[in-house]
Amino acid sequence: MATTASLFAPTGLSLRGRVIDRRIGKGRRPHSIMAQQEQQQLEQEEEKQQQEQQGTLPEQQRQQQQQPKGQPQMQSLPRQPMAKSKNMSREYGGQWLSSVTRHVRIYAAYIDPITHVFDQTQMDKLTLILDPSNEFVWTNETCQKVYAYFQELVDHYEGAPLSEYTLRLIGSDIEHYIRKLLYDGEIKYNMNARVLNFSMGKPRMKFNSSQIQNVK
Amino acid sequence: MQQDRLSDWLVKHELVHRSLGFDCRGIETLQIKTEDWYSIAVISYVYGYNYLRSQCAYDVAPGGFLASVYHLTRIQYGVDKPEEVCIKVFVPKNNPRISSVFWIWKSADFQERESYDMLGISYDNHPRLKRILMPESWIGWPLRKDYITPNFYEIQDAH
């Protein structure tokens, strides 16, 4: 099963986001990466075609449940023989899987970068929308750091069941990572934000004592 | 004494149980084995306990048993102090299955679902055994003594 990956950055967007082809619960699949960034001004769209190794695909698809590496609390869903769905299949939006916190919104859907239309039939993609309320000041590098961490987390969680619980764990890990970036001084609060409530701690001289010189 | 009646009755009919004495309000407490529980539940209903006042469950010790507790009483007219009994069923953690008493006392429906949700005790023959308090996709049994809350962002320290 060969699918292609496309990478393009459309112009004039207002949302910071990232779509990752989920590999949870299935074998390895090539991923499509879309990066939308606020500051980037590109004249033309570029498309890169990316082909994963086809030889390894059939072998890895045989593995039904890949155990994620070193994640002891991941189990299959608890036995609930009577939890039935309400006749709405995923294609009709019956299962809206998402994890939404203040800075991180993860949806198990494909969000079109231009029209922002949700396409929930593509359940194999996870979309990350980063800090829509602009509580922090984001640069290109810091955005890419968060996206790379997101990719790493998705790889780490590969094999876990796709449920809101897993998405919330991923979202929480990203939030902790954003807080770590704040404490290391790599991002800072946006003082022109509409809502300025310092949700990750009041600003201090140095968040980490590692940044103060001559600390004994 | 009135309170010992059920215990004597069970002994008279040679049903295996162990008396756990009386609690602070004078209600006798019995411990029943898991495999006997369904028949004793039917027997109690026939004996006259027509009201399951509450069903709860708790974790006895980490690495130990889970207990499912049933308070039974008899609703009748013109009685000042109705008969009550408290029955505990201990079940091991590696195979926490008890037969459901939904078909005897309907009030067990949501209460057994809550015990399932919080402690993982699964009740056989319960018609709708699924999570009732936690979201359906939750993993883990929150009220067990060895449960560790996952590191969700929403649970924050105060700044």
Tab-separated table of C-alpha atoms in Angstrom:
chain	number	residue	atom	x	y	z
A	1	MET	CA	0.000	0.000	0.000
A	2	ALA	CA	1.890	2.976	-1.165
A	3	THR	CA	0.659	6.350	-0.200
A	4	THR	CA	2.381	9.568	-0.852
A	5	ALA	CA	3.263	12.387	1.389
A	6	SER	CA	2.900	15.959	0.385
A	7	LEU	CA	4.487	18.892	1.989
A	8	PHE	CA	3.279	22.344	1.193
A	9	ALA	CA	2.802	25.584	2.998
A	10	PRO	CA	-0.111	27.590	1.738
A	11	THR	CA	-0.082	31.291	2.003
A	12	GLY	CA	-2.102	33.626	4.120
A	13	LEU	CA	-3.057	31.320	6.948
A	14	SER	CA	-4.061	32.285	10.396
A	15	LEU	CA	-3.693	28.989	12.158
A	16	ARG	CA	-0.680	27.164	13.388
A	17	GLY	CA	-1.134	23.522	12.833
A	18	ARG	CA	0.257	20.219	11.865
A	19	VAL	CA	-1.200	17.054	10.445
A	20	ILE	CA	0.363	13.736	11.088
A	21	ASP	CA	-0.652	10.471	9.579
A	22	ARG	CA	-1.409	8.357	12.550
A	23	ARG	CA	0.188	5.017	12.851
A	24	ILE	CA	-1.636	4.026	15.978
A	25	GLY	CA	-3.180	0.610	15.817
A	26	LYS	CA	-1.875	-0.195	12.349
A	27	GLY	CA	1.386	-1.076	10.826
A	28	ARG	CA	3.865	1.468	9.680
A	29	ARG	CA	2.518	3.905	7.153
A	30	PRO	CA	4.161	6.769	5.438
A	31	HIS	CA	3.105	10.038	6.952
A	32	SER	CA	1.970	13.205	5.365
A	33	ILE	CA	3.265	16.337	6.932
A	34	MET	CA	1.666	19.675	6.496
A	35	ALA	CA	3.032	22.675	8.193
A	36	GLN	CA	1.124	25.898	8.363
A	37	GLN	CA	2.890	28.843	9.779
A	38	GLU	CA	1.869	32.350	10.392
A	39	GLN	CA	5.017	34.199	9.575
A	40	GLN	CA	5.995	32.276	6.524
A	41	GLN	CA	5.376	34.045	3.244
A	42	LEU	CA	5.797	31.775	0.293
A	43	GLU	CA	5.124	32.749	-3.255
A	44	GLN	CA	4.572	29.315	-4.624
A	45	GLU	CA	3.462	26.065	-3.147
A	46	GLU	CA	5.954	23.288	-3.197
A	47	GLU	CA	5.006	19.695	-3.192
A	48	LYS	CA	7.352	16.991	-2.245
A	49	GLN	CA	6.545	13.432	-3.004
A	50	GLN	CA	7.832	11.027	-0.471
A	51	GLN	CA	7.750	7.273	-0.829
A	52	GLU	CA	8.315	5.017	2.137
A	53	GLN	CA	10.145	1.772	1.698
A	54	GLN	CA	7.659	-0.540	0.113
A	55	GLY	CA	9.504	-3.678	0.905
A	56	THR	CA	9.066	-3.367	4.613
A	57	LEU	CA	5.405	-2.439	4.524
A	58	PRO	CA	3.763	-5.865	4.151
A	59	GLU	CA	5.881	-7.317	6.874
A	60	GLN	CA	5.037	-4.611	9.317
A	61	GLN	CA	1.379	-4.611	8.481
A	62	ARG	CA	1.167	-8.120	9.749
A	63	GLN	CA	1.781	-6.892	13.246
A	64	GLN	CA	-1.644	-6.030	14.516
A	65	GLN	CA	-0.850	-4.384	17.783
A	66	GLN	CA	2.572	-2.940	18.042
A	67	GLN	CA	3.519	-2.394	21.612
A	68	PRO	CA	4.752	1.141	22.062
A	69	LYS	CA	8.201	1.255	23.455
A	70	GLY	CA	8.456	1.515	27.183
A	71	GLN	CA	4.970	2.722	27.996
A	72	PRO	CA	3.834	0.473	30.808
A	73	GLN	CA	0.359	1.820	31.358
A	74	MET	CA	-0.852	1.296	27.814
A	75	GLN	CA	-3.234	-1.605	27.694
A	76	SER	CA	-6.085	-2.508	25.440
A	77	LEU	CA	-9.403	-0.943	26.276
A	78	PRO	CA	-11.065	-2.373	29.378
A	79	ARG	CA	-13.595	-5.070	28.726
A	80	GLN	CA	-16.935	-3.361	28.230
A	81	PRO	CA	-19.200	-5.830	26.581
A	82	MET	CA	-22.215	-3.558	26.673
A	83	ALA	CA	-20.729	-0.332	25.386
A	84	LYS	CA	-22.167	-0.171	21.940
A	85	SER	CA	-22.056	2.670	19.523
A	86	LYS	CA	-25.161	4.627	18.660
A	87	ASN	CA	-25.385	3.756	14.988
A	88	MET	CA	-23.216	6.582	13.874
A	89	SER	CA	-20.157	5.359	12.161
A	90	ARG	CA	-17.036	7.377	12.165
A	91	GLU	CA	-17.616	8.622	8.674
A	92	TYR	CA	-20.634	10.593	9.739
A	93	GLY	CA	-18.928	12.253	12.642
A	94	GLY	CA	-20.264	9.803	15.152
A	95	GLN	CA	-16.980	9.519	16.935
A	96	TRP	CA	-15.378	12.821	17.407
A	97	LEU	CA	-12.020	12.097	18.896
A	98	SER	CA	-10.240	15.108	20.177
A	99	SER	CA	-8.260	16.444	23.024
A	100	VAL	CA	-8.550	20.153	23.573
A	101	THR	CA	-6.719	22.244	26.101
A	102	ARG	CA	-5.739	25.847	26.040
A	103	HIS	CA	-2.659	25.610	23.855
A	104	VAL	CA	-2.972	22.240	22.223
A	105	ARG	CA	-5.824	20.943	20.163
A	106	ILE	CA	-5.506	17.487	18.736
A	107	TYR	CA	-8.145	16.083	16.460
A	108	ALA	CA	-8.326	12.671	14.856
A	109	ALA	CA	-9.360	14.183	11.571
A	110	TYR	CA	-7.939	15.986	8.638
A	111	ILE	CA	-8.380	19.714	8.715
A	112	ASP	CA	-8.023	21.444	5.439
A	113	PRO	CA	-5.455	24.205	5.963
A	114	ILE	CA	-7.184	26.745	3.819
A	115	THR	CA	-10.829	26.305	4.440
A	116	HIS	CA	-10.486	24.799	7.921
A	117	VAL	CA	-13.007	22.187	7.034
A	118	PHE	CA	-12.908	19.105	9.197
A	119	ASP	CA	-12.804	15.877	7.341
A	120	GLN	CA	-13.460	13.155	9.810
A	121	THR	CA	-13.434	10.296	7.388
A	122	GLN	CA	-9.686	10.409	7.429
A	123	MET	CA	-9.346	8.926	10.856
A	124	ASP	CA	-5.773	7.954	10.264
A	125	LYS	CA	-4.542	11.499	10.581
A	126	LEU	CA	-3.978	13.499	13.707
A	127	THR	CA	-4.091	17.240	13.461
A	128	LEU	CA	-2.445	19.493	15.963
A	129	ILE	CA	-3.486	23.113	16.270
A	130	LEU	CA	-0.988	24.965	18.371
A	131	ASP	CA	-1.930	27.876	20.621
A	132	PRO	CA	-4.856	29.356	18.765
A	133	SER	CA	-5.308	32.037	21.386
A	134	ASN	CA	-1.692	33.187	21.019
A	135	GLU	CA	-0.795	33.190	24.639
A	136	PHE	CA	2.872	32.848	23.709
A	137	VAL	CA	5.063	34.376	21.075
A	138	TRP	CA	5.955	31.702	18.573
A	139	THR	CA	8.795	31.719	16.111
A	140	ASN	CA	9.561	29.331	13.351
A	141	GLU	CA	12.078	27.375	15.365
A	142	THR	CA	9.936	26.971	18.418
A	143	CYS	CA	6.986	25.831	16.323
A	144	GLN	CA	9.152	23.260	14.636
A	145	LYS	CA	10.363	22.041	17.991
A	146	VAL	CA	6.824	21.402	19.135
A	147	TYR	CA	5.959	19.693	15.874
A	148	ALA	CA	8.999	17.470	16.136
A	149	TYR	CA	8.047	16.574	19.674
A	150	PHE	CA	4.530	15.808	18.515
A	151	GLN	CA	5.893	13.509	15.841
A	152	GLU	CA	8.082	11.800	18.367
A	153	LEU	CA	5.138	11.294	20.705
A	154	VAL	CA	2.995	9.828	17.957
A	155	ASP	CA	5.772	7.403	17.139
A	156	HIS	CA	6.065	6.573	20.782
A	157	TYR	CA	2.355	5.896	21.144
A	158	GLU	CA	2.187	3.754	18.067
A	159	GLY	CA	0.135	0.669	18.701
A	160	ALA	CA	-2.029	2.220	21.356
A	161	PRO	CA	-5.791	2.194	20.806
A	162	LEU	CA	-7.151	5.355	19.223
A	163	SER	CA	-9.308	6.844	21.929
A	164	GLU	CA	-9.787	10.148	23.654
A	165	TYR	CA	-7.711	8.852	26.539
A	166	THR	CA	-4.644	8.426	24.329
A	167	LEU	CA	-5.189	11.768	22.671
A	168	ARG	CA	-5.428	13.429	26.056
A	169	LEU	CA	-2.198	11.817	27.131
A	170	ILE	CA	-0.501	13.083	23.985
A	171	GLY	CA	-1.981	16.548	24.478
A	172	SER	CA	-0.866	16.656	28.077
A	173	ASP	CA	2.652	15.644	27.130
A	174	ILE	CA	2.797	18.455	24.601
A	175	GLU	CA	1.527	20.937	27.165
A	176	HIS	CA	4.223	19.868	29.596
A	177	TYR	CA	6.740	20.305	26.807
A	178	ILE	CA	5.468	23.811	26.108
A	179	ARG	CA	5.805	24.612	29.765
A	180	LYS	CA	9.328	23.309	29.691
A	181	LEU	CA	10.099	25.585	26.744
A	182	LEU	CA	8.671	28.498	28.683
A	183	TYR	CA	10.740	27.709	31.741
A	184	ASP	CA	13.873	27.434	29.668
A	185	GLY	CA	13.201	30.814	28.204
A	186	GLU	CA	12.711	29.731	24.630
A	187	ILE	CA	9.205	31.088	24.346
A	188	LYS	CA	7.697	33.917	26.273
A	189	TYR	CA	4.284	35.313	27.017
A	190	ASN	CA	2.643	37.463	24.440
A	191	MET	CA	1.873	40.735	26.160
A	192	ASN	CA	-0.579	41.741	23.473
A	193	ALA	CA	-2.693	38.706	23.973
A	194	ARG	CA	-6.373	39.261	24.319
A	195	VAL	CA	-6.479	37.296	27.534
A	196	LEU	CA	-3.388	37.747	29.607
A	197	ASN	CA	-3.597	35.394	32.518
A	198	PHE	CA	-0.181	33.671	32.514
A	199	SER	CA	-1.635	30.223	32.608
A	200	MET	CA	1.755	28.570	32.932
A	201	GLY	CA	3.029	30.597	35.832
A	202	LYS	CA	3.532	34.257	36.530
A	203	PRO	CA	6.609	35.603	34.806
A	204	ARG	CA	9.678	35.493	36.978
A	205	MET	CA	13.179	36.769	36.510
A	206	LYS	CA	14.366	33.318	35.589
A	207	PHE	CA	12.048	30.378	35.663
A	208	ASN	CA	14.798	27.840	36.065
A	209	SER	CA	17.594	28.218	38.467
A	210	SER	CA	19.808	26.772	35.756
A	211	GLN	CA	19.589	30.087	33.970
A	212	ILE	CA	20.976	32.071	36.849
A	213	GLN	CA	24.704	32.239	36.807
A	214	ASN	CA	26.659	31.428	39.907
A	215	VAL	CA	24.015	29.317	41.475
A	216	LYS	CA	25.503	27.079	44.092
B	1	MET	CA	-32.060	-11.407	69.387
B	2	GLN	CA	-33.576	-10.083	66.252
B	3	GLN	CA	-30.291	-9.184	64.725
B	4	ASP	CA	-28.914	-12.664	64.743
B	5	ARG	CA	-31.840	-14.054	62.960
B	6	LEU	CA	-30.465	-14.250	59.475
B	7	SER	CA	-27.226	-15.717	60.651
B	8	ASP	CA	-28.994	-18.404	62.639
B	9	TRP	CA	-31.296	-19.077	59.760
B	10	LEU	CA	-28.413	-19.584	57.424
B	11	VAL	CA	-26.662	-21.850	59.863
B	12	LYS	CA	-29.810	-23.784	60.338
B	13	HIS	CA	-29.994	-24.324	56.633
B	14	GLU	CA	-26.307	-25.057	56.487
B	15	LEU	CA	-25.303	-22.341	54.156
B	16	VAL	CA	-21.718	-21.413	54.316
B	17	HIS	CA	-21.054	-17.947	55.481
B	18	ARG	CA	-18.880	-16.215	57.942
B	19	SER	CA	-20.223	-13.696	60.345
B	20	LEU	CA	-18.246	-10.530	60.602
B	21	GLY	CA	-19.949	-9.285	63.670
B	22	PHE	CA	-21.924	-6.110	64.051
B	23	ASP	CA	-21.065	-2.667	62.894
B	24	CYS	CA	-21.599	0.491	64.879
B	25	ARG	CA	-25.311	0.683	64.200
B	26	GLY	CA	-25.977	-2.874	65.207
B	27	ILE	CA	-26.359	-4.292	61.733
B	28	GLU	CA	-25.017	-7.758	61.381
B	29	THR	CA	-22.441	-8.263	58.700
B	30	LEU	CA	-21.823	-11.466	56.881
B	31	GLN	CA	-19.167	-12.540	54.494
B	32	ILE	CA	-20.285	-14.738	51.640
B	33	LYS	CA	-18.172	-16.586	49.156
B	34	THR	CA	-18.334	-15.530	45.546
B	35	GLU	CA	-19.692	-18.791	44.263
B	36	ASP	CA	-22.442	-18.921	46.868
B	37	TRP	CA	-23.440	-15.345	46.459
B	38	TYR	CA	-26.105	-15.670	43.829
B	39	SER	CA	-27.971	-18.427	45.607
B	40	ILE	CA	-27.799	-16.599	48.906
B	41	ALA	CA	-29.070	-13.453	47.239
B	42	VAL	CA	-32.083	-15.326	45.971
B	43	ILE	CA	-32.565	-16.856	49.376
B	44	SER	CA	-32.459	-13.460	51.056
B	45	TYR	CA	-35.025	-12.169	48.646
B	46	VAL	CA	-37.251	-15.098	49.378
B	47	TYR	CA	-36.628	-14.680	53.078
B	48	GLY	CA	-38.027	-11.227	52.831
B	49	TYR	CA	-35.278	-8.738	52.110
B	50	ASN	CA	-36.955	-6.983	49.285
B	51	TYR	CA	-34.882	-3.829	49.160
B	52	LEU	CA	-31.231	-3.472	48.314
B	53	ARG	CA	-30.541	-0.279	50.156
B	54	SER	CA	-27.123	0.230	48.681
B	55	GLN	CA	-24.373	-1.595	46.938
B	56	CYS	CA	-20.878	-0.348	47.225
B	57	ALA	CA	-17.417	-1.653	46.776
B	58	TYR	CA	-13.999	-0.883	48.083
B	59	ASP	CA	-10.433	-1.961	47.742
B	60	VAL	CA	-9.339	-3.831	50.834
B	61	ALA	CA	-5.592	-3.599	50.475
B	62	PRO	CA	-3.116	-3.073	47.667
B	63	GLY	CA	-2.382	-6.545	46.407
B	64	GLY	CA	-5.348	-7.872	48.352
B	65	PHE	CA	-9.003	-8.315	47.658
B	66	LEU	CA	-11.814	-6.173	46.399
B	67	ALA	CA	-14.974	-6.145	48.455
B	68	SER	CA	-18.473	-5.717	47.163
B	69	VAL	CA	-20.882	-4.738	49.898
B	70	TYR	CA	-24.629	-5.113	49.855
B	71	HIS	CA	-26.990	-3.569	52.383
B	72	LEU	CA	-30.297	-5.372	52.382
B	73	THR	CA	-33.357	-4.446	54.267
B	74	ARG	CA	-36.950	-5.349	54.351
B	75	ILE	CA	-39.543	-2.757	53.519
B	76	GLN	CA	-42.764	-3.378	55.313
B	77	TYR	CA	-45.471	-1.334	56.832
B	78	GLY	CA	-45.775	-0.394	60.444
B	79	VAL	CA	-42.336	-1.463	61.522
B	80	ASP	CA	-40.222	0.754	63.636
B	81	LYS	CA	-36.873	-0.904	63.080
B	82	PRO	CA	-36.760	-2.902	59.886
B	83	GLU	CA	-34.465	-5.849	59.647
B	84	GLU	CA	-31.212	-5.072	57.962
B	85	VAL	CA	-28.207	-7.048	57.014
B	86	CYS	CA	-24.948	-6.199	55.381
B	87	ILE	CA	-23.259	-8.734	53.148
B	88	LYS	CA	-19.718	-8.533	51.897
B	89	VAL	CA	-18.325	-10.534	49.048
B	90	PHE	CA	-14.555	-10.574	48.707
B	91	VAL	CA	-13.106	-11.182	45.323
B	92	PRO	CA	-9.453	-11.413	44.242
B	93	LYS	CA	-7.944	-8.785	42.025
B	94	ASN	CA	-6.722	-11.148	39.352
B	95	ASN	CA	-10.219	-12.371	38.591
B	96	PRO	CA	-12.760	-9.865	39.901
B	97	ARG	CA	-16.047	-11.401	38.845
B	98	ILE	CA	-19.227	-11.525	40.857
B	99	SER	CA	-22.659	-12.456	39.677
B	100	SER	CA	-24.929	-9.501	39.341
B	101	VAL	CA	-28.044	-9.190	41.468
B	102	PHE	CA	-29.745	-6.885	39.022
B	103	TRP	CA	-32.354	-9.462	38.240
B	104	ILE	CA	-33.293	-9.706	41.918
B	105	TRP	CA	-33.088	-6.089	43.017
B	106	LYS	CA	-33.265	-3.527	40.260
B	107	SER	CA	-31.541	-0.839	42.261
B	108	ALA	CA	-28.276	-2.616	41.660
B	109	ASP	CA	-28.154	-1.414	38.087
B	110	PHE	CA	-26.290	1.862	38.380
B	111	GLN	CA	-24.566	0.911	41.586
B	112	GLU	CA	-22.894	-2.114	40.103
B	113	ARG	CA	-21.886	-0.032	37.112
B	114	GLU	CA	-20.223	2.396	39.479
B	115	SER	CA	-18.374	-0.425	41.241
B	116	TYR	CA	-17.260	-1.683	37.866
B	117	ASP	CA	-16.136	1.748	36.771
B	118	MET	CA	-14.216	2.604	39.890
B	119	LEU	CA	-12.754	-0.740	40.899
B	120	GLY	CA	-13.018	-3.059	37.965
B	121	ILE	CA	-15.289	-5.654	39.526
B	122	SER	CA	-17.206	-7.116	36.634
B	123	TYR	CA	-20.679	-8.384	37.302
B	124	ASP	CA	-21.852	-11.357	35.302
B	125	ASN	CA	-25.299	-11.111	33.748
B	126	HIS	CA	-25.541	-7.395	34.195
B	127	PRO	CA	-27.414	-6.083	31.167
B	128	ARG	CA	-25.526	-2.826	30.702
B	129	LEU	CA	-22.158	-3.060	32.347
B	130	LYS	CA	-20.159	-0.095	31.161
B	131	ARG	CA	-18.506	2.932	32.638
B	132	ILE	CA	-20.841	5.376	34.246
B	133	LEU	CA	-18.708	8.085	35.833
B	134	MET	CA	-15.479	8.132	33.867
B	135	PRO	CA	-15.396	8.659	30.109
B	136	GLU	CA	-15.873	5.458	28.224
B	137	SER	CA	-12.397	5.294	26.880
B	138	TRP	CA	-10.749	5.580	30.285
B	139	ILE	CA	-8.096	3.054	31.088
B	140	GLY	CA	-7.626	1.953	34.649
B	141	TRP	CA	-9.704	1.644	37.797
B	142	PRO	CA	-9.546	4.938	39.636
B	143	LEU	CA	-10.494	3.936	43.164
B	144	ARG	CA	-8.116	1.064	43.481
B	145	LYS	CA	-5.388	1.709	45.955
B	146	ASP	CA	-2.675	1.096	43.382
B	147	TYR	CA	-4.071	3.437	40.742
B	148	ILE	CA	-1.815	6.213	39.563
B	149	THR	CA	-3.381	9.220	37.939
B	150	PRO	CA	-1.829	9.838	34.550
B	151	ASN	CA	0.013	13.081	34.168
B	152	PHE	CA	-2.735	15.101	32.562
B	153	TYR	CA	-2.150	18.771	32.041
B	154	GLU	CA	-5.454	19.756	33.564
B	155	ILE	CA	-4.283	18.574	36.945
B	156	GLN	CA	-1.927	21.367	37.799
B	157	ASP	CA	-0.062	22.648	40.767
B	158	ALA	CA	-1.077	26.037	41.989
B	159	HIS	CA	1.239	28.749	40.819
